[in-house]
Structure formats: structure tokens, C-alpha cells
């Protein structure tokens, strides 16, 4: 039981900002630029598919629903 509780605690902490590895830059079809680490929230708010956003940010696709997306590794010091 103690082991299960420790695993549960470690998984809850993964939602923290410290565990986010990339910073995403979204360019909307109208040209607005948004920089965020909250990709899932951004996708759901703008009706984007997360897997397609991931493909665009990795350079596999050029755009998704007119959005251009790039990602870069966060600095360790941030």
C-alpha cells in the first residue's frame, strides 16, 4: 500500500510546470503569436488535435487547421 501511495504522489507532481520539457510557439491563421507550455489546454480551447499539433511542432506536418507550431527545449535555469 505504501508503494502505491508513493507512485500516486509522484504522478500527481507531473502536472507541475517543472516537468514540462518544451516551450511551444503557436502562430494562428490570422498571425497572432502565442507562447505556452500548456499544450493540452491550448488545443482544447482552440479546437486543435493534440497529436496533429505534435506532428507540426516536430516538422512532420507543415500546419494544422492553419496553425503553425514550433517547439524548443526549455532552459534548465527557467
PDB file of N, CA, C and O in Angstrom, residues 21-73:
ATOM      1  N   UNK A  21       8.774  19.983 -20.637  1.00  0.00           N
ATOM      2  CA  UNK A  21      10.076  19.937 -21.283  1.00  0.00           C
ATOM      3  C   UNK A  21      10.220  20.990 -22.387  1.00  0.00           C
ATOM      4  O   UNK A  21      11.304  21.475 -22.634  1.00  0.00           O
ATOM      5  N   UNK A  22       9.129  21.328 -23.053  1.00  0.00           N
ATOM      6  CA  UNK A  22       9.184  22.202 -24.227  1.00  0.00           C
ATOM      7  C   UNK A  22       8.374  23.478 -24.022  1.00  0.00           C
ATOM      8  O   UNK A  22       7.401  23.509 -23.287  1.00  0.00           O
ATOM      9  N   UNK A  23       8.766  24.505 -24.755  1.00  0.00           N
ATOM     10  CA  UNK A  23       8.000  25.744 -24.881  1.00  0.00           C
ATOM     11  C   UNK A  23       7.493  25.773 -26.317  1.00  0.00           C
ATOM     12  O   UNK A  23       8.272  25.635 -27.256  1.00  0.00           O
ATOM     13  N   UNK A  24       6.195  25.915 -26.485  1.00  0.00           N
ATOM     14  CA  UNK A  24       5.567  25.882 -27.804  1.00  0.00           C
ATOM     15  C   UNK A  24       5.210  27.295 -28.244  1.00  0.00           C
ATOM     16  O   UNK A  24       4.727  28.095 -27.449  1.00  0.00           O
ATOM     17  N   UNK A  25       5.435  27.582 -29.515  1.00  0.00           N
ATOM     18  CA  UNK A  25       5.034  28.841 -30.117  1.00  0.00           C
ATOM     19  C   UNK A  25       3.974  28.533 -31.164  1.00  0.00           C
ATOM     20  O   UNK A  25       4.222  27.779 -32.105  1.00  0.00           O
ATOM     21  N   UNK A  26       2.791  29.087 -30.966  1.00  0.00           N
ATOM     22  CA  UNK A  26       1.668  28.899 -31.890  1.00  0.00           C
ATOM     23  C   UNK A  26       1.476  30.172 -32.684  1.00  0.00           C
ATOM     24  O   UNK A  26       1.415  31.258 -32.117  1.00  0.00           O
ATOM     25  N   UNK A  27       1.355  30.043 -33.997  1.00  0.00           N
ATOM     26  CA  UNK A  27       1.031  31.169 -34.869  1.00  0.00           C
ATOM     27  C   UNK A  27      -0.311  30.857 -35.505  1.00  0.00           C
ATOM     28  O   UNK A  27      -0.449  29.889 -36.259  1.00  0.00           O
ATOM     29  N   UNK A  28      -1.308  31.658 -35.176  1.00  0.00           N
ATOM     30  CA  UNK A  28      -2.676  31.426 -35.653  1.00  0.00           C
ATOM     31  C   UNK A  28      -2.783  31.744 -37.140  1.00  0.00           C
ATOM     32  O   UNK A  28      -1.911  32.406 -37.712  1.00  0.00           O
ATOM     33  N   UNK A  29      -3.865  31.302 -37.768  1.00  0.00           N
ATOM     34  CA  UNK A  29      -4.075  31.640 -39.189  1.00  0.00           C
ATOM     35  C   UNK A  29      -4.129  33.156 -39.436  1.00  0.00           C
ATOM     36  O   UNK A  29      -3.778  33.620 -40.509  1.00  0.00           O
ATOM     37  N   UNK A  30      -4.542  33.920 -38.433  1.00  0.00           N
ATOM     38  CA  UNK A  30      -4.599  35.377 -38.581  1.00  0.00           C
ATOM     39  C   UNK A  30      -3.277  36.060 -38.227  1.00  0.00           C
ATOM     40  O   UNK A  30      -3.163  37.269 -38.334  1.00  0.00           O
ATOM     41  N   UNK A  31      -2.277  35.285 -37.764  1.00  0.00           N
ATOM     42  CA  UNK A  31      -0.960  35.825 -37.494  1.00  0.00           C
ATOM     43  C   UNK A  31      -0.648  36.132 -36.043  1.00  0.00           C
ATOM     44  O   UNK A  31       0.425  36.620 -35.723  1.00  0.00           O
ATOM     45  N   UNK A  32      -1.580  35.851 -35.120  1.00  0.00           N
ATOM     46  CA  UNK A  32      -1.338  36.091 -33.701  1.00  0.00           C
ATOM     47  C   UNK A  32      -0.366  35.041 -33.163  1.00  0.00           C
ATOM     48  O   UNK A  32      -0.473  33.866 -33.494  1.00  0.00           O
ATOM     49  N   UNK A  33       0.555  35.461 -32.317  1.00  0.00           N
ATOM     50  CA  UNK A  33       1.564  34.567 -31.757  1.00  0.00           C
ATOM     51  C   UNK A  33       1.275  34.323 -30.286  1.00  0.00           C
ATOM     52  O   UNK A  33       1.046  35.269 -29.523  1.00  0.00           O
ATOM     53  N   UNK A  34       1.270  33.052 -29.895  1.00  0.00           N
ATOM     54  CA  UNK A  34       1.079  32.662 -28.502  1.00  0.00           C
ATOM     55  C   UNK A  34       2.197  31.711 -28.110  1.00  0.00           C
ATOM     56  O   UNK A  34       2.483  30.753 -28.829  1.00  0.00           O
ATOM     57  N   UNK A  35       2.813  31.959 -26.960  1.00  0.00           N
ATOM     58  CA  UNK A  35       3.874  31.091 -26.444  1.00  0.00           C
ATOM     59  C   UNK A  35       3.362  30.464 -25.152  1.00  0.00           C
ATOM     60  O   UNK A  35       2.903  31.175 -24.253  1.00  0.00           O
ATOM     61  N   UNK A  36       3.438  29.124 -25.058  1.00  0.00           N
ATOM     62  CA  UNK A  36       2.895  28.434 -23.893  1.00  0.00           C
ATOM     63  C   UNK A  36       3.585  27.091 -23.667  1.00  0.00           C
ATOM     64  O   UNK A  36       4.235  26.568 -24.570  1.00  0.00           O
ATOM     65  N   UNK A  37       3.422  26.565 -22.471  1.00  0.00           N
ATOM     66  CA  UNK A  37       3.820  25.190 -22.175  1.00  0.00           C
ATOM     67  C   UNK A  37       2.580  24.321 -21.960  1.00  0.00           C
ATOM     68  O   UNK A  37       2.686  23.119 -21.874  1.00  0.00           O
ATOM     69  N   UNK A  38       1.411  24.945 -21.875  1.00  0.00           N
ATOM     70  CA  UNK A  38       0.146  24.245 -21.629  1.00  0.00           C
ATOM     71  C   UNK A  38      -0.492  23.829 -22.956  1.00  0.00           C
ATOM     72  O   UNK A  38      -1.483  24.402 -23.399  1.00  0.00           O
ATOM     73  N   UNK A  39       0.074  22.820 -23.590  1.00  0.00           N
ATOM     74  CA  UNK A  39      -0.363  22.444 -24.935  1.00  0.00           C
ATOM     75  C   UNK A  39      -1.767  21.831 -24.929  1.00  0.00           C
ATOM     76  O   UNK A  39      -2.595  22.187 -25.768  1.00  0.00           O
ATOM     77  N   UNK A  40      -2.047  20.934 -24.004  1.00  0.00           N
ATOM     78  CA  UNK A  40      -3.361  20.287 -23.988  1.00  0.00           C
ATOM     79  C   UNK A  40      -4.480  21.296 -23.774  1.00  0.00           C
ATOM     80  O   UNK A  40      -5.509  21.245 -24.456  1.00  0.00           O
ATOM     81  N   UNK A  41      -4.288  22.223 -22.840  1.00  0.00           N
ATOM     82  CA  UNK A  41      -5.303  23.254 -22.604  1.00  0.00           C
ATOM     83  C   UNK A  41      -5.467  24.141 -23.831  1.00  0.00           C
ATOM     84  O   UNK A  41      -6.591  24.484 -24.222  1.00  0.00           O
ATOM     85  N   UNK A  42      -4.362  24.521 -24.445  1.00  0.00           N
ATOM     86  CA  UNK A  42      -4.406  25.358 -25.642  1.00  0.00           C
ATOM     87  C   UNK A  42      -5.151  24.650 -26.766  1.00  0.00           C
ATOM     88  O   UNK A  42      -5.988  25.242 -27.442  1.00  0.00           O
ATOM     89  N   UNK A  43      -4.857  23.369 -26.958  1.00  0.00           N
ATOM     90  CA  UNK A  43      -5.507  22.593 -28.022  1.00  0.00           C
ATOM     91  C   UNK A  43      -7.011  22.494 -27.799  1.00  0.00           C
ATOM     92  O   UNK A  43      -7.793  22.678 -28.731  1.00  0.00           O
ATOM     93  N   UNK A  44      -7.413  22.197 -26.573  1.00  0.00           N
ATOM     94  CA  UNK A  44      -8.847  22.063 -26.323  1.00  0.00           C
ATOM     95  C   UNK A  44      -9.569  23.403 -26.470  1.00  0.00           C
ATOM     96  O   UNK A  44     -10.678  23.456 -26.990  1.00  0.00           O
ATOM     97  N   UNK A  45      -8.932  24.498 -26.057  1.00  0.00           N
ATOM     98  CA  UNK A  45      -9.548  25.816 -26.173  1.00  0.00           C
ATOM     99  C   UNK A  45      -9.722  26.237 -27.633  1.00  0.00           C
ATOM    100  O   UNK A  45     -10.718  26.852 -27.996  1.00  0.00           O
ATOM    101  N   UNK A  46      -8.752  25.893 -28.478  1.00  0.00           N
ATOM    102  CA  UNK A  46      -8.777  26.303 -29.886  1.00  0.00           C
ATOM    103  C   UNK A  46      -9.234  25.197 -30.832  1.00  0.00           C
ATOM    104  O   UNK A  46      -9.088  25.331 -32.046  1.00  0.00           O
ATOM    105  N   UNK A  47      -9.768  24.111 -30.272  1.00  0.00           N
ATOM    106  CA  UNK A  47     -10.310  23.000 -31.059  1.00  0.00           C
ATOM    107  C   UNK A  47      -9.255  22.402 -32.002  1.00  0.00           C
ATOM    108  O   UNK A  47      -9.500  22.178 -33.177  1.00  0.00           O
ATOM    109  N   UNK A  48      -8.058  22.165 -31.456  1.00  0.00           N
ATOM    110  CA  UNK A  48      -6.971  21.554 -32.210  1.00  0.00           C
ATOM    111  C   UNK A  48      -6.754  20.134 -31.705  1.00  0.00           C
ATOM    112  O   UNK A  48      -7.025  19.831 -30.552  1.00  0.00           O
ATOM    113  N   UNK A  49      -6.263  19.272 -32.555  1.00  0.00           N
ATOM    114  CA  UNK A  49      -5.971  17.900 -32.184  1.00  0.00           C
ATOM    115  C   UNK A  49      -4.532  17.823 -31.690  1.00  0.00           C
ATOM    116  O   UNK A  49      -3.602  18.202 -32.405  1.00  0.00           O
ATOM    117  N   UNK A  50      -4.357  17.313 -30.468  1.00  0.00           N
ATOM    118  CA  UNK A  50      -3.034  17.295 -29.848  1.00  0.00           C
ATOM    119  C   UNK A  50      -2.019  16.534 -30.695  1.00  0.00           C
ATOM    120  O   UNK A  50      -0.896  16.993 -30.874  1.00  0.00           O
ATOM    121  N   UNK A  51      -2.391  15.375 -31.220  1.00  0.00           N
ATOM    122  CA  UNK A  51      -1.431  14.585 -31.996  1.00  0.00           C
ATOM    123  C   UNK A  51      -0.988  15.328 -33.253  1.00  0.00           C
ATOM    124  O   UNK A  51       0.185  15.285 -33.626  1.00  0.00           O
ATOM    125  N   UNK A  52      -1.901  16.038 -33.893  1.00  0.00           N
ATOM    126  CA  UNK A  52      -1.546  16.821 -35.083  1.00  0.00           C
ATOM    127  C   UNK A  52      -0.647  17.995 -34.706  1.00  0.00           C
ATOM    128  O   UNK A  52       0.299  18.324 -35.425  1.00  0.00           O
ATOM    129  N   UNK A  53      -0.921  18.635 -33.573  1.00  0.00           N
ATOM    130  CA  UNK A  53      -0.067  19.722 -33.087  1.00  0.00           C
ATOM    131  C   UNK A  53       1.334  19.189 -32.838  1.00  0.00           C
ATOM    132  O   UNK A  53       2.333  19.833 -33.182  1.00  0.00           O
ATOM    133  N   UNK A  54       1.424  18.006 -32.260  1.00  0.00           N
ATOM    134  CA  UNK A  54       2.718  17.390 -32.007  1.00  0.00           C
ATOM    135  C   UNK A  54       3.462  17.134 -33.320  1.00  0.00           C
ATOM    136  O   UNK A  54       4.662  17.394 -33.424  1.00  0.00           O
ATOM    137  N   UNK A  55       2.761  16.649 -34.338  1.00  0.00           N
ATOM    138  CA  UNK A  55       3.383  16.410 -35.645  1.00  0.00           C
ATOM    139  C   UNK A  55       3.898  17.711 -36.262  1.00  0.00           C
ATOM    140  O   UNK A  55       4.985  17.751 -36.829  1.00  0.00           O
ATOM    141  N   UNK A  56       3.112  18.770 -36.160  1.00  0.00           N
ATOM    142  CA  UNK A  56       3.529  20.054 -36.733  1.00  0.00           C
ATOM    143  C   UNK A  56       4.744  20.587 -35.983  1.00  0.00           C
ATOM    144  O   UNK A  56       5.715  21.045 -36.593  1.00  0.00           O
ATOM    145  N   UNK A  57       4.724  20.487 -34.667  1.00  0.00           N
ATOM    146  CA  UNK A  57       5.842  21.026 -33.875  1.00  0.00           C
ATOM    147  C   UNK A  57       7.134  20.245 -34.123  1.00  0.00           C
ATOM    148  O   UNK A  57       8.217  20.793 -33.986  1.00  0.00           O
ATOM    149  N   UNK A  58       7.021  18.990 -34.513  1.00  0.00           N
ATOM    150  CA  UNK A  58       8.196  18.175 -34.808  1.00  0.00           C
ATOM    151  C   UNK A  58       8.617  18.275 -36.268  1.00  0.00           C
ATOM    152  O   UNK A  58       9.614  17.687 -36.676  1.00  0.00           O
ATOM    153  N   UNK A  59       7.843  18.987 -37.106  1.00  0.00           N
ATOM    154  CA  UNK A  59       8.209  19.201 -38.500  1.00  0.00           C
ATOM    155  C   UNK A  59       7.701  18.135 -39.452  1.00  0.00           C
ATOM    156  O   UNK A  59       8.054  18.140 -40.631  1.00  0.00           O
ATOM    157  N   UNK A  60       6.854  17.227 -38.974  1.00  0.00           N
ATOM    158  CA  UNK A  60       6.309  16.178 -39.839  1.00  0.00           C
ATOM    159  C   UNK A  60       5.230  16.766 -40.749  1.00  0.00           C
ATOM    160  O   UNK A  60       5.173  16.456 -41.934  1.00  0.00           O
ATOM    161  N   UNK A  61       4.354  17.605 -40.183  1.00  0.00           N
ATOM    162  CA  UNK A  61       3.353  18.336 -40.961  1.00  0.00           C
ATOM    163  C   UNK A  61       3.762  19.806 -40.981  1.00  0.00           C
ATOM    164  O   UNK A  61       4.459  20.277 -40.086  1.00  0.00           O
ATOM    165  N   UNK A  62       3.285  20.543 -41.986  1.00  0.00           N
ATOM    166  CA  UNK A  62       3.635  21.962 -42.062  1.00  0.00           C
ATOM    167  C   UNK A  62       2.668  22.844 -41.274  1.00  0.00           C
ATOM    168  O   UNK A  62       3.045  23.913 -40.807  1.00  0.00           O
ATOM    169  N   UNK A  63       1.415  22.405 -41.102  1.00  0.00           N
ATOM    170  CA  UNK A  63       0.425  23.194 -40.375  1.00  0.00           C
ATOM    171  C   UNK A  63      -0.739  22.297 -39.965  1.00  0.00           C
ATOM    172  O   UNK A  63      -0.891  21.204 -40.475  1.00  0.00           O
ATOM    173  N   UNK A  64      -1.554  22.779 -39.031  1.00  0.00           N
ATOM    174  CA  UNK A  64      -2.770  22.079 -38.599  1.00  0.00           C
ATOM    175  C   UNK A  64      -3.867  23.114 -38.450  1.00  0.00           C
ATOM    176  O   UNK A  64      -3.751  24.038 -37.639  1.00  0.00           O
ATOM    177  N   UNK A  65      -4.902  22.991 -39.271  1.00  0.00           N
ATOM    178  CA  UNK A  65      -6.026  23.933 -39.291  1.00  0.00           C
ATOM    179  C   UNK A  65      -5.549  25.372 -39.438  1.00  0.00           C
ATOM    180  O   UNK A  65      -6.097  26.301 -38.860  1.00  0.00           O
ATOM    181  N   UNK A  66      -4.469  25.562 -40.204  1.00  0.00           N
ATOM    182  CA  UNK A  66      -3.929  26.897 -40.449  1.00  0.00           C
ATOM    183  C   UNK A  66      -2.932  27.364 -39.409  1.00  0.00           C
ATOM    184  O   UNK A  66      -2.291  28.392 -39.584  1.00  0.00           O
ATOM    185  N   UNK A  67      -2.783  26.636 -38.315  1.00  0.00           N
ATOM    186  CA  UNK A  67      -1.860  26.989 -37.247  1.00  0.00           C
ATOM    187  C   UNK A  67      -0.467  26.470 -37.581  1.00  0.00           C
ATOM    188  O   UNK A  67      -0.299  25.346 -38.026  1.00  0.00           O
ATOM    189  N   UNK A  68       0.538  27.279 -37.333  1.00  0.00           N
ATOM    190  CA  UNK A  68       1.933  26.865 -37.440  1.00  0.00           C
ATOM    191  C   UNK A  68       2.463  26.766 -36.012  1.00  0.00           C
ATOM    192  O   UNK A  68       2.206  27.649 -35.192  1.00  0.00           O
ATOM    193  N   UNK A  69       3.173  25.687 -35.719  1.00  0.00           N
ATOM    194  CA  UNK A  69       3.608  25.434 -34.354  1.00  0.00           C
ATOM    195  C   UNK A  69       5.076  25.045 -34.348  1.00  0.00           C
ATOM    196  O   UNK A  69       5.516  24.244 -35.161  1.00  0.00           O
ATOM    197  N   UNK A  70       5.825  25.641 -33.435  1.00  0.00           N
ATOM    198  CA  UNK A  70       7.212  25.230 -33.220  1.00  0.00           C
ATOM    199  C   UNK A  70       7.386  24.950 -31.733  1.00  0.00           C
ATOM    200  O   UNK A  70       6.603  25.413 -30.903  1.00  0.00           O
ATOM    201  N   UNK A  71       8.411  24.180 -31.421  1.00  0.00           N
ATOM    202  CA  UNK A  71       8.718  23.925 -30.024  1.00  0.00           C
ATOM    203  C   UNK A  71      10.220  23.959 -29.834  1.00  0.00           C
ATOM    204  O   UNK A  71      10.979  23.685 -30.765  1.00  0.00           O
ATOM    205  N   UNK A  72      10.625  24.318 -28.620  1.00  0.00           N
ATOM    206  CA  UNK A  72      12.043  24.289 -28.291  1.00  0.00           C
ATOM    207  C   UNK A  72      12.175  23.826 -26.852  1.00  0.00           C
ATOM    208  O   UNK A  72      11.255  23.991 -26.041  1.00  0.00           O
ATOM    209  N   UNK A  73      13.303  23.254 -26.539  1.00  0.00           N
ATOM    210  CA  UNK A  73      13.568  22.801 -25.187  1.00  0.00           C
ATOM    211  C   UNK A  73      13.646  23.998 -24.251  1.00  0.00           C
ATOM    212  O   UNK A  73      14.203  25.044 -24.605  1.00  0.00           O
TER     213      UNK A  73
END
